[in-house]
mmCIF file of C-alpha atoms in Angstrom:
data_model
loop_
_atom_site.group_PDB
_atom_site.id
_atom_site.type_symbol
_atom_site.label_atom_id
_atom_site.label_comp_id
_atom_site.label_asym_id
_atom_site.label_seq_id
_atom_site.Cartn_x
_atom_site.Cartn_y
_atom_site.Cartn_z
ATOM 1 C CA MET A 418 33.530 -27.667 -1.167
ATOM 2 C CA MET A 419 32.121 -24.482 0.174
ATOM 3 C CA LYS A 420 29.924 -24.911 2.819
ATOM 4 C CA GLY A 421 29.343 -21.434 3.953
ATOM 5 C CA GLY A 422 29.064 -20.162 0.134
ATOM 6 C CA MET A 423 26.171 -21.804 -0.002
ATOM 7 C CA GLY A 424 24.609 -21.169 3.412
ATOM 8 C CA ASN A 425 25.146 -17.410 2.485
ATOM 9 C CA MET A 426 23.255 -18.030 -0.363
ATOM 10 C CA MET A 427 20.633 -19.631 1.924
ATOM 11 C CA LYS A 428 20.328 -16.249 4.389
ATOM 12 C CA GLN A 429 20.494 -14.511 1.590
ATOM 13 C CA ALA A 430 17.884 -15.203 -0.530
ATOM 14 C CA GLN A 431 15.786 -15.751 3.075
ATOM 15 C CA MET A 432 16.084 -12.609 4.103
ATOM 16 C CA MET A 433 15.130 -10.869 0.401
ATOM 17 C CA GLN A 434 12.132 -12.881 0.645
ATOM 18 C CA ALA A 435 11.124 -12.428 3.759
ATOM 19 C CA ASN A 436 12.183 -8.126 2.399
ATOM 20 C CA MET A 437 10.001 -8.828 -0.584
ATOM 21 C CA GLN A 438 6.928 -10.499 1.590
ATOM 22 C CA LYS A 439 7.060 -7.053 3.842
ATOM 23 C CA ALA A 440 7.513 -4.724 0.117
ATOM 24 C CA GLN A 441 4.173 -7.079 -1.300
ATOM 25 C CA ALA A 442 2.024 -6.087 2.555
ATOM 26 C CA GLU A 443 3.754 -2.609 2.598
ATOM 27 C CA LEU A 444 2.071 -1.755 -1.330
ATOM 28 C CA ALA A 445 -1.712 -4.103 -0.066
ATOM 29 C CA LEU A 446 -1.768 -0.698 2.114
ATOM 30 C CA THR A 447 -0.215 1.367 -0.612
ATOM 31 C CA GLU A 448 -3.048 3.158 -1.958
ATOM 32 C CA VAL A 449 -2.718 5.221 -5.425
ATOM 33 C CA GLU A 450 -5.459 7.125 -7.709
ATOM 34 C CA GLY A 451 -6.583 6.675 -10.843
ATOM 35 C CA ILE A 452 -7.933 9.528 -12.546
ATOM 36 C CA ALA A 453 -10.644 10.347 -15.723
ATOM 37 C CA SER A 454 -11.112 13.313 -17.538
ATOM 38 C CA ASN A 455 -9.517 15.533 -14.968
ATOM 39 C CA GLY A 456 -10.628 14.017 -12.546
ATOM 40 C CA LEU A 457 -14.637 13.630 -13.094
ATOM 41 C CA VAL A 458 -14.375 10.260 -12.166
ATOM 42 C CA LYS A 459 -11.290 8.919 -9.799
ATOM 43 C CA VAL A 460 -10.852 5.439 -8.350
ATOM 44 C CA THR A 461 -8.706 4.689 -5.299
ATOM 45 C CA MET A 462 -6.681 1.147 -4.150
ATOM 46 C CA THR A 463 -4.275 0.229 -3.887
ATOM 47 C CA CYS A 464 -1.117 -1.610 -5.192
ATOM 48 C CA SER A 465 -2.731 -4.866 -4.585
ATOM 49 C CA ASN A 466 -5.365 -3.870 -7.313
ATOM 50 C CA ASP A 467 -7.837 -3.169 -3.907
ATOM 51 C CA VAL A 468 -10.550 -1.078 -5.464
ATOM 52 C CA LYS A 469 -11.945 0.774 -1.988
ATOM 53 C CA ARG A 470 -13.386 4.057 -3.270
ATOM 54 C CA ILE A 471 -15.439 5.539 -6.646
ATOM 55 C CA GLN A 472 -15.721 9.617 -7.499
ATOM 56 C CA ILE A 473 -17.999 10.136 -9.703
ATOM 57 C CA ASP A 474 -19.039 13.353 -10.317
ATOM 58 C CA ASP A 475 -22.304 15.119 -10.981
ATOM 59 C CA SER A 476 -21.894 16.613 -14.070
ATOM 60 C CA VAL A 477 -21.522 12.981 -15.468
ATOM 61 C CA MET A 478 -24.137 11.232 -13.893
ATOM 62 C CA ASP A 479 -27.050 11.852 -16.582
ATOM 63 C CA ASP A 480 -24.739 9.952 -19.516
ATOM 64 C CA LYS A 481 -24.232 6.490 -18.801
ATOM 65 C CA GLU A 482 -22.062 5.376 -21.434
ATOM 66 C CA THR A 483 -19.877 7.724 -20.915
ATOM 67 C CA LEU A 484 -19.799 7.781 -17.230
ATOM 68 C CA GLU A 485 -18.943 3.591 -18.132
ATOM 69 C CA ASP A 486 -16.196 4.559 -19.922
ATOM 70 C CA LEU A 487 -15.268 6.949 -17.433
ATOM 71 C CA ILE A 488 -14.943 4.372 -14.781
ATOM 72 C CA LEU A 489 -13.025 2.322 -16.785
ATOM 73 C CA ILE A 490 -10.328 4.793 -18.227
ATOM 74 C CA ALA A 491 -10.041 5.035 -14.285
ATOM 75 C CA LEU A 492 -9.296 1.715 -13.602
ATOM 76 C CA LYS A 493 -6.677 1.326 -16.012
ATOM 77 C CA ASP A 494 -4.937 4.776 -14.831
ATOM 78 C CA GLY A 495 -5.926 3.152 -11.034
ATOM 79 C CA LYS A 496 -3.830 -0.164 -12.453
ATOM 80 C CA ALA A 497 -0.705 1.050 -14.414
ATOM 81 C CA LYS A 498 0.298 3.492 -10.953
ATOM 82 C CA ALA A 499 -0.421 0.604 -8.655
ATOM 83 C CA GLU A 500 2.082 -1.099 -10.992
ATOM 84 C CA ALA A 501 4.619 2.122 -11.444
ATOM 85 C CA THR A 502 4.699 1.768 -7.331
ATOM 86 C CA SER A 503 4.958 -2.049 -7.023
ATOM 87 C CA SER A 504 7.852 -1.738 -9.548
ATOM 88 C CA ALA A 505 10.077 1.159 -8.185
ATOM 89 C CA LYS A 506 9.093 -0.199 -5.449
ATOM 90 C CA MET A 507 10.517 -3.642 -5.887
ATOM 91 C CA SER A 508 13.501 -3.271 -7.994
ATOM 92 C CA GLY A 509 14.883 -0.905 -4.933
ATOM 93 C CA MET A 510 15.273 -4.095 -2.731
ATOM 94 C CA MET A 511 17.188 -6.172 -5.982
ATOM 95 C CA PRO A 512 20.754 -6.117 -6.463
ATOM 96 C CA ALA A 513 22.160 -4.661 -8.741
ATOM 97 C CA GLY A 514 21.589 -6.845 -11.777
ATOM 98 C CA PHE A 515 18.911 -8.833 -10.735
ATOM 99 C CA LYS A 516 16.133 -10.045 -12.477
ATOM 100 C CA LEU A 517 12.763 -10.968 -11.801
ATOM 101 C CA PRO A 518 11.770 -14.293 -13.826
ATOM 102 C CA PHE A 519 8.367 -11.720 -14.394
#
């Protein structure tokens, strides 16, 4: 019977889970900026995809279709940056060779 080994694994798993929760809480506060067309539209959002601000340059205000496209591009850019930031933070917490199931 390997009692000690199992207890250690549980402790490690609990510590890892606590670290992941802490990282997720930090990511919820970490902001990234999605940018479209050299900054004509900027979207500020957290790494948990909570949009905080949208800034729109006056020059695109009169072209509704372009503006809608730029907002989508900025949102996608922000989401990609949020995912990259999250991945980098989470991968730094995993033991080497440990793969997340998602």
